mmCIF file of C-alpha atoms in Angstrom:
data_model
loop_
_atom_site.group_PDB
_atom_site.id
_atom_site.type_symbol
_atom_site.label_atom_id
_atom_site.label_comp_id
_atom_site.label_asym_id
_atom_site.label_seq_id
_atom_site.Cartn_x
_atom_site.Cartn_y
_atom_site.Cartn_z
ATOM 1 C CA MET O 147 93.523 119.605 108.113
ATOM 2 C CA PHE O 148 94.575 118.042 104.264
ATOM 3 C CA PHE O 149 92.474 118.784 101.305
ATOM 4 C CA VAL O 150 93.135 117.753 97.642
ATOM 5 C CA LYS O 151 90.957 118.316 94.630
ATOM 6 C CA ASN O 152 91.307 116.376 91.280
ATOM 7 C CA LEU O 153 94.739 115.089 91.803
ATOM 8 C CA LYS O 154 96.133 113.655 88.701
ATOM 9 C CA ILE O 155 99.105 111.354 87.941
ATOM 10 C CA SER O 156 100.319 110.009 84.770
ATOM 11 C CA TYR O 157 103.564 108.182 83.951
ATOM 12 C CA GLN O 158 104.958 105.366 82.247
ATOM 13 C CA SER O 159 105.291 102.006 84.069
ATOM 14 C CA GLU O 160 106.738 98.622 83.444
ATOM 15 C CA LYS O 161 103.985 96.728 85.134
ATOM 16 C CA SER O 162 100.333 97.181 84.449
ATOM 17 C CA ALA O 163 97.919 98.374 87.187
ATOM 18 C CA GLY O 164 96.226 95.272 87.368
ATOM 19 C CA THR O 165 92.372 94.905 88.449
ATOM 20 C CA LEU O 166 90.736 94.995 91.589
ATOM 21 C CA PHE O 167 90.060 91.433 92.187
ATOM 22 C CA SER O 168 92.599 89.930 90.204
ATOM 23 C CA GLN O 169 95.150 87.456 92.314
ATOM 24 C CA ALA O 170 98.264 88.532 90.048
ATOM 25 C CA ASP O 171 99.226 91.761 88.005
ATOM 26 C CA LEU O 172 100.560 90.659 84.373
ATOM 27 C CA LEU O 173 103.936 91.788 83.414
ATOM 28 C CA GLN O 174 103.749 94.517 80.541
ATOM 29 C CA THR O 175 106.379 97.023 79.001
ATOM 30 C CA GLU O 176 105.684 100.586 78.606
ATOM 31 C CA SER O 177 101.992 100.365 79.861
ATOM 32 C CA LYS O 178 100.785 103.634 81.001
ATOM 33 C CA PHE O 179 99.156 104.505 84.529
ATOM 34 C CA ASN O 180 96.600 106.958 84.735
ATOM 35 C CA LEU O 181 95.142 108.174 88.066
ATOM 36 C CA ASP O 182 91.953 109.739 87.748
ATOM 37 C CA GLU O 183 91.074 113.209 88.963
ATOM 38 C CA LEU O 184 90.993 112.124 92.956
ATOM 39 C CA THR O 185 89.464 114.440 95.664
ATOM 40 C CA PHE O 186 89.259 113.899 99.324
ATOM 41 C CA GLU O 187 89.493 116.079 102.681
ATOM 42 C CA ILE O 188 91.039 114.558 105.703
ATOM 43 C CA LYS O 189 90.281 116.458 108.992
ATOM 44 C CA SER O 190 92.496 116.734 111.984
ATOM 45 C CA GLY O 191 92.255 113.696 114.184
ATOM 46 C CA GLN O 192 91.360 111.550 111.475
ATOM 47 C CA GLY O 193 92.540 108.116 109.989
ATOM 48 C CA PHE O 194 91.754 108.047 106.104
ATOM 49 C CA GLY O 195 92.587 105.103 104.227
ATOM 50 C CA ILE O 196 93.179 103.788 100.556
ATOM 51 C CA VAL O 197 92.787 100.098 99.803
ATOM 52 C CA GLY O 198 93.295 98.298 96.224
ATOM 53 C CA VAL O 199 95.677 95.727 94.684
ATOM 54 C CA ASN O 200 99.109 96.107 93.679
ATOM 55 C CA GLY O 201 99.356 98.810 90.946
ATOM 56 C CA SER O 202 95.936 100.499 91.474
ATOM 57 C CA GLY O 203 97.554 103.618 92.325
ATOM 58 C CA LYS O 204 97.478 103.476 96.717
ATOM 59 C CA SER O 205 101.346 104.294 97.149
ATOM 60 C CA SER O 206 101.718 106.731 93.730
ATOM 61 C CA ILE O 207 99.001 108.885 95.855
ATOM 62 C CA LEU O 208 101.102 109.104 98.648
ATOM 63 C CA LYS O 209 104.321 109.819 96.579
ATOM 64 C CA ALA O 210 102.378 112.449 94.863
ATOM 65 C CA ILE O 211 101.321 114.392 97.784
ATOM 66 C CA ALA O 212 104.925 114.073 99.512
ATOM 67 C CA GLY O 213 106.119 115.653 96.042
ATOM 68 C CA LEU O 214 108.384 112.303 95.024
ATOM 69 C CA ILE O 215 106.560 112.009 91.694
ATOM 70 C CA PRO O 216 105.159 114.325 89.420
ATOM 71 C CA SER O 217 101.567 115.004 89.331
ATOM 72 C CA LYS O 218 98.659 117.839 89.034
ATOM 73 C CA CYS O 219 95.890 118.988 91.284
ATOM 74 C CA ASP O 220 93.727 122.086 91.115
ATOM 75 C CA GLU O 221 94.427 122.548 94.747
ATOM 76 C CA MET O 222 95.889 121.149 97.771
ATOM 77 C CA ILE O 223 96.123 122.261 101.250
ATOM 78 C CA LEU O 224 98.757 120.474 103.645
ATOM 79 C CA PRO O 225 99.021 120.993 107.187
ATOM 80 C CA LYS O 226 102.351 122.542 108.629
ATOM 81 C CA LYS O 227 104.070 119.172 109.869
ATOM 82 C CA VAL O 228 103.792 116.521 107.415
ATOM 83 C CA ILE O 229 105.901 113.281 107.524
ATOM 84 C CA THR O 230 106.340 110.437 105.219
ATOM 85 C CA ALA O 231 106.998 106.883 106.262
ATOM 86 C CA LEU O 232 106.952 105.221 102.415
ATOM 87 C CA ASP O 233 110.393 103.320 101.617
ATOM 88 C CA LEU O 234 112.222 103.458 105.129
ATOM 89 C CA ASN O 235 115.065 101.427 103.792
ATOM 90 C CA LEU O 236 116.287 104.299 101.512
ATOM 91 C CA PHE O 237 117.466 105.909 104.821
ATOM 92 C CA PHE O 238 119.827 103.065 106.294
ATOM 93 C CA HIS O 239 123.624 102.850 105.368
ATOM 94 C CA PRO O 240 124.485 99.087 105.928
ATOM 95 C CA ASP O 241 127.917 100.099 107.485
ATOM 96 C CA PHE O 242 126.384 102.502 110.365
ATOM 97 C CA SER O 243 124.912 101.054 113.493
ATOM 98 C CA GLY O 244 121.002 101.628 114.148
ATOM 99 C CA MET O 245 121.930 104.501 116.680
ATOM 100 C CA ASP O 246 123.838 106.003 114.013
ATOM 101 C CA ASN O 247 121.163 105.446 111.267
ATOM 102 C CA LEU O 248 118.412 107.058 113.726
ATOM 103 C CA PHE O 249 120.895 110.324 113.485
ATOM 104 C CA THR O 250 120.945 109.913 109.874
ATOM 105 C CA MET O 251 117.455 109.682 109.626
ATOM 106 C CA ASN O 252 117.100 112.824 111.886
ATOM 107 C CA ALA O 253 118.951 114.730 109.540
ATOM 108 C CA VAL O 254 116.959 113.663 106.452
ATOM 109 C CA TYR O 255 113.947 114.991 108.194
ATOM 110 C CA ALA O 256 115.638 118.181 108.983
ATOM 111 C CA LYS O 257 115.322 117.444 112.948
ATOM 112 C CA SER O 258 118.094 118.384 115.228
ATOM 113 C CA ASP O 259 119.916 116.063 117.580
ATOM 114 C CA ASP O 260 118.650 117.569 120.691
ATOM 115 C CA GLU O 261 114.949 116.632 119.178
ATOM 116 C CA LEU O 262 116.267 112.803 118.575
ATOM 117 C CA LYS O 263 117.730 112.745 122.007
ATOM 118 C CA GLU O 264 114.336 113.340 123.981
ATOM 119 C CA SER O 265 112.791 110.402 122.654
ATOM 120 C CA ILE O 266 115.499 108.279 121.535
ATOM 121 C CA ASP O 267 115.096 105.940 124.507
ATOM 122 C CA GLU O 268 111.351 105.492 123.618
ATOM 123 C CA ILE O 269 112.164 104.822 120.144
ATOM 124 C CA ILE O 270 114.952 102.193 120.688
ATOM 125 C CA GLU O 271 112.322 100.379 123.486
ATOM 126 C CA PHE O 272 109.565 100.626 120.899
ATOM 127 C CA SER O 273 111.727 99.095 118.009
ATOM 128 C CA GLY O 274 112.452 95.951 120.350
ATOM 129 C CA LEU O 275 116.091 95.949 118.856
ATOM 130 C CA GLY O 276 117.624 96.006 122.125
ATOM 131 C CA GLU O 277 121.644 95.907 122.074
ATOM 132 C CA PHE O 278 121.371 95.441 118.306
ATOM 133 C CA ILE O 279 120.800 98.824 118.046
ATOM 134 C CA HIS O 280 124.603 99.281 118.693
ATOM 135 C CA ARG O 281 125.316 96.680 115.807
ATOM 136 C CA PRO O 282 125.687 97.356 112.138
ATOM 137 C CA VAL O 283 122.624 97.717 110.201
ATOM 138 C CA ARG O 284 123.771 95.270 107.388
ATOM 139 C CA GLU O 285 123.525 92.376 110.296
ATOM 140 C CA TYR O 286 119.823 93.583 110.282
ATOM 141 C CA SER O 287 117.084 91.709 108.923
ATOM 142 C CA THR O 288 114.521 93.237 106.521
ATOM 143 C CA GLY O 289 112.114 93.397 109.690
ATOM 144 C CA MET O 290 114.480 94.954 112.291
ATOM 145 C CA LYS O 291 115.416 97.565 109.733
ATOM 146 C CA MET O 292 111.551 98.651 109.200
ATOM 147 C CA ARG O 293 110.668 98.613 113.308
ATOM 148 C CA LEU O 294 113.321 101.007 113.681
ATOM 149 C CA GLY O 295 112.378 103.085 110.936
ATOM 150 C CA ILE O 296 108.644 102.633 112.003
ATOM 151 C CA ALA O 297 109.548 103.564 115.720
ATOM 152 C CA TYR O 298 111.366 106.689 114.645
ATOM 153 C CA ILE O 299 108.342 107.705 112.461
ATOM 154 C CA LEU O 300 105.817 107.035 115.229
ATOM 155 C CA TYR O 301 107.772 109.203 117.744
ATOM 156 C CA GLN O 302 107.636 112.163 115.524
ATOM 157 C CA ASP O 303 105.494 115.466 115.836
ATOM 158 C CA PHE O 304 103.631 115.547 112.792
ATOM 159 C CA ASP O 305 100.117 116.787 112.038
ATOM 160 C CA LEU O 306 99.850 114.538 109.008
ATOM 161 C CA LEU O 307 101.474 111.412 108.666
ATOM 162 C CA LEU O 308 101.679 109.269 105.016
ATOM 163 C CA ILE O 309 102.052 105.841 105.966
ATOM 164 C CA ASP O 310 102.328 102.782 103.521
ATOM 165 C CA GLU O 311 101.530 99.110 105.234
ATOM 166 C CA VAL O 312 102.552 99.540 108.632
ATOM 167 C CA LEU O 313 101.317 96.067 109.750
ATOM 168 C CA ALA O 314 103.517 94.480 106.943
ATOM 169 C CA VAL O 315 106.741 94.598 109.297
ATOM 170 C CA GLY O 316 107.491 92.932 112.572
ATOM 171 C CA ASP O 317 105.853 90.399 114.962
ATOM 172 C CA LEU O 318 102.362 90.217 116.130
ATOM 173 C CA SER O 319 103.467 92.065 119.207
ATOM 174 C CA PHE O 320 105.072 94.868 117.119
ATOM 175 C CA GLN O 321 102.076 95.425 114.868
ATOM 176 C CA ARG O 322 99.481 95.740 117.843
ATOM 177 C CA ARG O 323 101.910 98.404 119.556
ATOM 178 C CA CYS O 324 101.917 100.106 116.207
ATOM 179 C CA LEU O 325 98.242 100.295 115.702
ATOM 180 C CA SER O 326 97.763 101.333 119.528
ATOM 181 C CA PHE O 327 100.402 103.953 119.008
ATOM 182 C CA LEU O 328 98.676 105.553 116.095
ATOM 183 C CA LYS O 329 95.300 105.311 117.634
ATOM 184 C CA THR O 330 96.717 107.637 120.288
ATOM 185 C CA LYS O 331 98.115 109.780 117.807
ATOM 186 C CA ILE O 332 94.851 110.168 115.837
ATOM 187 C CA GLU O 333 92.774 110.687 119.328
ATOM 188 C CA ASN O 334 95.258 113.447 120.044
ATOM 189 C CA GLY O 335 94.564 115.358 116.864
ATOM 190 C CA ALA O 336 96.911 114.211 114.222
ATOM 191 C CA SER O 337 95.859 112.777 110.928
ATOM 192 C CA VAL O 338 96.839 109.840 109.053
ATOM 193 C CA LEU O 339 96.709 108.995 105.567
ATOM 194 C CA ILE O 340 97.108 105.299 105.137
ATOM 195 C CA CYS O 341 97.389 102.628 102.192
ATOM 196 C CA SER O 342 97.417 98.983 102.863
ATOM 197 C CA HIS O 343 95.875 95.616 101.512
ATOM 198 C CA ASN O 344 95.111 94.789 104.961
ATOM 199 C CA LEU O 345 91.374 95.276 105.728
ATOM 200 C CA GLU O 346 91.946 94.911 109.389
ATOM 201 C CA GLU O 347 94.505 97.863 109.636
ATOM 202 C CA ILE O 348 92.099 100.162 107.451
ATOM 203 C CA ALA O 349 88.744 99.259 109.506
ATOM 204 C CA GLN O 350 90.709 99.880 112.854
ATOM 205 C CA LEU O 351 92.244 103.030 111.817
ATOM 206 C CA CYS O 352 90.017 104.941 109.463
ATOM 207 C CA THR O 353 86.693 106.331 109.335
ATOM 208 C CA GLU O 354 86.759 106.949 105.626
ATOM 209 C CA THR O 355 88.438 105.191 102.894
ATOM 210 C CA ILE O 356 88.735 104.912 99.133
ATOM 211 C CA LEU O 357 88.901 101.925 97.048
ATOM 212 C CA LEU O 358 90.826 101.974 93.865
ATOM 213 C CA ASP O 359 91.317 99.835 90.524
ATOM 214 C CA LYS O 360 93.333 101.028 88.032
ATOM 215 C CA GLY O 361 93.601 104.400 89.113
ATOM 216 C CA LYS O 362 89.995 104.904 89.323
ATOM 217 C CA THR O 363 88.044 105.519 92.458
ATOM 218 C CA ILE O 364 85.526 102.567 92.590
ATOM 219 C CA PHE O 365 84.157 103.463 96.144
ATOM 220 C CA GLN O 366 84.440 106.375 98.199
ATOM 221 C CA GLY O 367 82.900 106.711 101.853
ATOM 222 C CA LYS O 368 82.789 105.347 105.376
ATOM 223 C CA THR O 369 85.306 102.548 105.833
ATOM 224 C CA GLU O 370 82.231 100.591 107.222
ATOM 225 C CA GLU O 371 80.937 100.911 103.816
ATOM 226 C CA VAL O 372 83.848 100.477 101.671
ATOM 227 C CA VAL O 373 84.831 97.257 103.435
ATOM 228 C CA GLU O 374 81.307 96.112 102.807
ATOM 229 C CA TYR O 375 81.374 96.983 98.890
ATOM 230 C CA TYR O 376 84.697 95.065 98.770
ATOM 231 C CA LEU O 377 83.500 91.970 100.416
ATOM 232 C CA LYS O 378 80.427 91.640 98.614
ATOM 233 C CA GLU O 379 82.146 92.470 95.088
ATOM 234 C CA CYS O 380 84.681 89.724 96.035
ATOM 235 C CA GLU O 381 81.769 86.866 96.824
ATOM 236 C CA LYS O 382 79.923 88.108 93.817
ATOM 237 C CA ARG O 383 83.244 87.611 91.514
ATOM 238 C CA GLY O 384 84.017 84.312 92.847
ATOM 239 C CA GLN O 385 87.022 85.634 94.318
ATOM 240 C CA TYR O 386 88.711 85.005 97.682
ATOM 241 C CA ILE O 387 90.615 87.863 100.029
ATOM 242 C CA SER O 388 93.745 86.253 101.521
ATOM 243 C CA ALA O 389 93.897 86.063 105.115
ATOM 244 C CA PHE O 390 96.438 88.814 105.337
ATOM 245 C CA GLU O 391 93.893 91.125 103.750
ATOM 246 C CA ILE O 392 90.986 89.871 106.053
ATOM 247 C CA GLY O 393 93.380 90.349 108.926
ATOM 248 C CA ARG O 394 95.719 88.180 111.294
ATOM 249 C CA ILE O 395 95.270 89.629 114.573
ATOM 250 C CA ARG O 396 92.898 89.354 117.250
ATOM 251 C CA PRO O 397 93.101 93.022 119.042
ATOM 252 C CA MET O 398 92.493 93.880 122.307
ATOM 253 C CA TRP O 399 88.543 94.898 121.961
ATOM 254 C CA GLU O 400 87.191 96.909 125.061
ATOM 255 C CA GLY O 401 83.759 96.301 123.852
ATOM 256 C CA LYS O 402 83.839 92.528 125.088
ATOM 257 C CA GLU O 403 83.530 93.877 128.656
ATOM 258 C CA GLN O 404 80.070 95.386 128.119
ATOM 259 C CA LEU O 405 78.222 92.665 126.496
ATOM 260 C CA ASN O 406 78.133 89.011 127.084
ATOM 261 C CA ILE O 407 76.239 85.861 125.994
ATOM 262 C CA LYS O 408 74.826 83.964 129.066
ATOM 263 C CA ASN O 409 73.573 81.175 127.358
ATOM 264 C CA ILE O 410 72.087 79.479 124.385
ATOM 265 C CA ARG O 411 69.303 77.299 124.424
ATOM 266 C CA VAL O 412 68.174 75.005 120.723
ATOM 267 C CA LEU O 413 64.568 74.315 120.886
ATOM 268 C CA ASP O 414 62.258 72.392 118.961
ATOM 269 C CA ARG O 415 58.674 73.688 118.013
ATOM 270 C CA ASN O 416 57.368 72.386 121.339
ATOM 271 C CA LYS O 417 59.920 74.891 122.860
ATOM 272 C CA GLU O 418 61.967 71.739 124.642
ATOM 273 C CA GLU O 419 65.653 71.572 124.422
ATOM 274 C CA VAL O 420 67.013 69.273 121.564
ATOM 275 C CA GLU O 421 70.301 68.150 120.089
ATOM 276 C CA HIS O 422 68.699 65.339 117.472
ATOM 277 C CA ILE O 423 66.331 66.577 114.618
ATOM 278 C CA CYS O 424 64.991 65.109 111.491
ATOM 279 C CA VAL O 425 65.384 66.746 108.223
ATOM 280 C CA GLY O 426 62.614 69.498 107.906
ATOM 281 C CA ASP O 427 62.377 70.252 111.211
ATOM 282 C CA SER O 428 62.047 73.586 112.668
ATOM 283 C CA ILE O 429 64.256 74.704 115.540
ATOM 284 C CA HIS O 430 64.244 77.877 117.636
ATOM 285 C CA LEU O 431 67.510 79.344 118.881
ATOM 286 C CA GLU O 432 67.037 81.262 122.126
ATOM 287 C CA ILE O 433 69.896 83.721 122.753
ATOM 288 C CA ASN O 434 70.144 85.344 126.309
ATOM 289 C CA LEU O 435 72.674 88.196 126.861
ATOM 290 C CA ASN O 436 73.601 90.705 129.644
ATOM 291 C CA VAL O 437 74.845 94.138 129.048
ATOM 292 C CA ALA O 438 76.939 94.978 131.945
ATOM 293 C CA PHE O 439 76.707 98.913 131.368
ATOM 294 C CA GLY O 440 75.264 101.473 128.905
ATOM 295 C CA VAL O 441 73.241 101.108 126.033
ATOM 296 C CA VAL O 442 74.571 98.816 123.333
ATOM 297 C CA ARG O 443 73.473 100.467 119.922
ATOM 298 C CA ASN O 444 72.008 98.474 116.571
ATOM 299 C CA PRO O 445 73.983 95.415 117.752
ATOM 300 C CA LEU O 446 74.368 92.417 115.180
ATOM 301 C CA ILE O 447 73.644 88.938 116.226
ATOM 302 C CA ARG O 448 75.157 86.520 113.841
ATOM 303 C CA VAL O 449 73.646 82.788 113.589
ATOM 304 C CA LEU O 450 76.369 80.276 111.566
ATOM 305 C CA ILE O 451 75.866 76.747 110.662
ATOM 306 C CA HIS O 452 78.617 74.546 110.047
ATOM 307 C CA ARG O 453 79.008 70.437 108.915
ATOM 308 C CA ASN O 454 81.287 68.822 111.050
ATOM 309 C CA ASP O 455 83.713 68.944 108.217
ATOM 310 C CA GLY O 456 83.999 72.582 108.432
ATOM 311 C CA LEU O 457 81.554 73.699 105.423
ATOM 312 C CA LEU O 458 79.379 76.704 106.203
ATOM 313 C CA VAL O 459 76.009 75.612 105.274
ATOM 314 C CA PHE O 460 74.120 78.494 106.540
ATOM 315 C CA GLY O 461 74.646 81.945 107.823
ATOM 316 C CA VAL O 462 72.125 85.010 109.054
ATOM 317 C CA ASN O 463 71.757 87.969 111.120
ATOM 318 C CA ASN O 464 69.064 90.559 112.431
ATOM 319 C CA TYR O 465 70.609 93.097 109.919
ATOM 320 C CA ARG O 466 69.708 90.755 107.108
ATOM 321 C CA LEU O 467 66.203 90.133 108.547
ATOM 322 C CA ASN O 468 65.961 94.315 108.535
ATOM 323 C CA GLN O 469 65.570 94.094 112.846
ATOM 324 C CA HIS O 470 67.350 96.744 114.255
ATOM 325 C CA PHE O 471 67.266 97.594 117.855
ATOM 326 C CA ASP O 472 69.339 98.817 121.118
ATOM 327 C CA ILE O 473 70.053 96.575 124.078
ATOM 328 C CA CYS O 474 69.628 98.504 127.278
ATOM 329 C CA GLU O 475 71.488 97.338 130.484
ATOM 330 C CA GLY O 476 70.571 94.224 132.003
ATOM 331 C CA ASP O 477 69.431 90.734 130.792
ATOM 332 C CA ALA O 478 67.722 90.325 127.165
ATOM 333 C CA SER O 479 66.654 87.513 125.108
ATOM 334 C CA PHE O 480 66.334 87.188 121.608
ATOM 335 C CA SER O 481 65.438 84.070 119.492
ATOM 336 C CA PHE O 482 66.103 82.989 115.446
ATOM 337 C CA ASN O 483 63.229 80.660 114.085
ATOM 338 C CA LEU O 484 64.523 78.365 111.410
ATOM 339 C CA GLU O 485 61.579 76.782 109.809
ATOM 340 C CA HIS O 486 62.045 73.588 108.006
ATOM 341 C CA LEU O 487 66.045 72.984 108.298
ATOM 342 C CA ASN O 488 66.528 70.939 105.173
ATOM 343 C CA LEU O 489 69.823 69.760 105.897
ATOM 344 C CA GLN O 490 70.873 66.034 105.227
ATOM 345 C CA ALA O 491 72.271 63.851 107.683
ATOM 346 C CA SER O 492 75.332 64.999 109.557
ATOM 347 C CA LEU O 493 76.528 66.553 112.718
ATOM 348 C CA TYR O 494 76.367 70.269 112.740
ATOM 349 C CA TYR O 495 77.802 73.086 114.854
ATOM 350 C CA ILE O 496 75.993 76.106 115.572
ATOM 351 C CA SER O 497 77.721 79.283 116.303
ATOM 352 C CA ILE O 498 76.411 82.442 117.912
ATOM 353 C CA SER O 499 77.883 85.794 118.196
ATOM 354 C CA VAL O 500 77.184 89.375 118.865
ATOM 355 C CA TRP O 501 79.176 92.672 116.936
ATOM 356 C CA PRO O 502 78.922 96.232 116.988
ATOM 357 C CA ASP O 503 78.043 96.219 113.268
ATOM 358 C CA GLU O 504 78.356 93.900 110.186
ATOM 359 C CA TYR O 505 81.433 94.248 108.284
ATOM 360 C CA CYS O 506 84.111 96.339 110.069
ATOM 361 C CA SER O 507 83.818 94.504 113.061
ATOM 362 C CA MET O 508 84.023 91.100 111.203
ATOM 363 C CA VAL O 509 87.432 91.742 109.734
ATOM 364 C CA THR O 510 88.961 93.212 112.875
ATOM 365 C CA GLU O 511 87.229 90.371 114.850
ATOM 366 C CA GLU O 512 85.758 92.889 117.211
ATOM 367 C CA ALA O 513 83.178 90.812 118.634
ATOM 368 C CA PHE O 514 81.232 91.957 121.910
ATOM 369 C CA ASP O 515 81.019 88.031 122.473
ATOM 370 C CA GLU O 516 81.184 84.865 120.490
ATOM 371 C CA HIS O 517 80.083 80.979 121.180
ATOM 372 C CA TYR O 518 82.001 79.607 118.097
ATOM 373 C CA MET O 519 80.778 76.179 116.794
ATOM 374 C CA LYS O 520 79.741 75.611 120.637
ATOM 375 C CA TYR O 521 76.467 74.144 120.009
ATOM 376 C CA LYS O 522 75.741 70.561 118.484
ATOM 377 C CA LEU O 523 72.963 69.272 116.122
ATOM 378 C CA TYR O 524 72.247 65.963 114.746
ATOM 379 C CA VAL O 525 70.054 65.875 111.521
ATOM 380 C CA ASN O 526 68.653 62.266 111.137
ATOM 381 C CA THR O 527 67.283 61.576 107.347
ATOM 382 C CA LYS O 528 65.505 58.331 105.612
ATOM 383 C CA ARG O 529 67.023 56.961 102.862
ATOM 384 C CA LYS O 530 64.279 58.368 100.802
ATOM 385 C CA ASP O 531 65.404 61.921 101.783
ATOM 386 C CA GLY O 532 68.451 61.533 99.435
ATOM 387 C CA THR O 533 72.066 62.643 99.924
ATOM 388 C CA GLY O 534 74.507 65.733 99.928
ATOM 389 C CA ILE O 535 74.206 68.698 101.561
ATOM 390 C CA ALA O 536 70.475 69.822 101.207
ATOM 391 C CA TYR O 537 67.326 68.379 101.227
ATOM 392 C CA ILE O 538 64.967 69.143 98.505
ATOM 393 C CA PRO O 539 61.500 67.553 98.459
ATOM 394 C CA CYS O 540 61.038 65.369 95.268
ATOM 395 C CA THR O 541 58.548 63.054 93.358
ATOM 396 C CA PHE O 542 59.424 60.425 90.700
ATOM 397 C CA ASN O 543 56.987 59.605 87.879
ATOM 398 C CA VAL O 544 57.134 57.054 85.116
ATOM 399 C CA VAL O 545 56.304 59.051 81.997
ATOM 400 C CA LYS O 546 56.048 56.331 79.629
#
């Protein structure tokens, strides 16, 4: 277990802390950074995340816990074996081979050569460097060096790992291996404290998360709730999260074997299948599912409607409608009733998907099943219905 109470950091910085939802930080000289009193606990076998923009204090927290920068706290309880993966480039000598640098890094972490030899083949294989392991590090790209450093770290025996942006290095295959390896470590009882901009990474590894802004805790709690808050605040403030933050990988998701969408039917008010409607007509989306085994607890069924140019014109799910339920093994049917579909003339595509929850699964793309833009719907209008995106009933009067 790891516990810190009222952690405080204060120092002069050449760069301002920025704000939570800004896209860039403004350079300032001698700006003072303060981390307010921060208290949290990480249990054995738990992933714990810290998110926020550059300058919000994420990396400073890790450095303070590792003893690399001055800090104060009322109490800190550390497990026996703590290892850090912060600035791994510091450990590499450019004239040494990758192999020699592994032994150098091993000495920095106060490990014996015999300990390294037990896992060195696995480390090299995990890094994917192959014969480059015998070449001087000066010939390595930044990504190759980081892959070697991360591979070494992951194969150490630790109770608590402090790590910064594990998915910022390597190709997709390497990133997936890192995620899978860390998940296994956590399942086997290790704790991981990770700082990241990548919500996907956080959602997959962490059960609890802290959201920081300018050294202040904005939100602390279950990762699902923190991700939800973050996304809603971005939407409310008219900001966009980059593709990197939302997530770049579609991970292997075992849940997709449990539930699948059998078919979808788009029906008119007479329960007849339809592909063409007029503005203002109602449609019913009949969704037929099958659960192969077990019980799917509180799933989220999402409907999205896109115009043929890709514009999202409508989205809804059963959570928003305050409908919560479990689905038992076997077939099940549900329907969304869309009354008065007031869309202007165009071709629209309907997407149906089923998820384990509302926000975490969205950023990690862990859907049970998804039929994306699979169903066509043509909306026809008359000249008097106007133009644009939506139809709004309108009358005209000559006043004078």
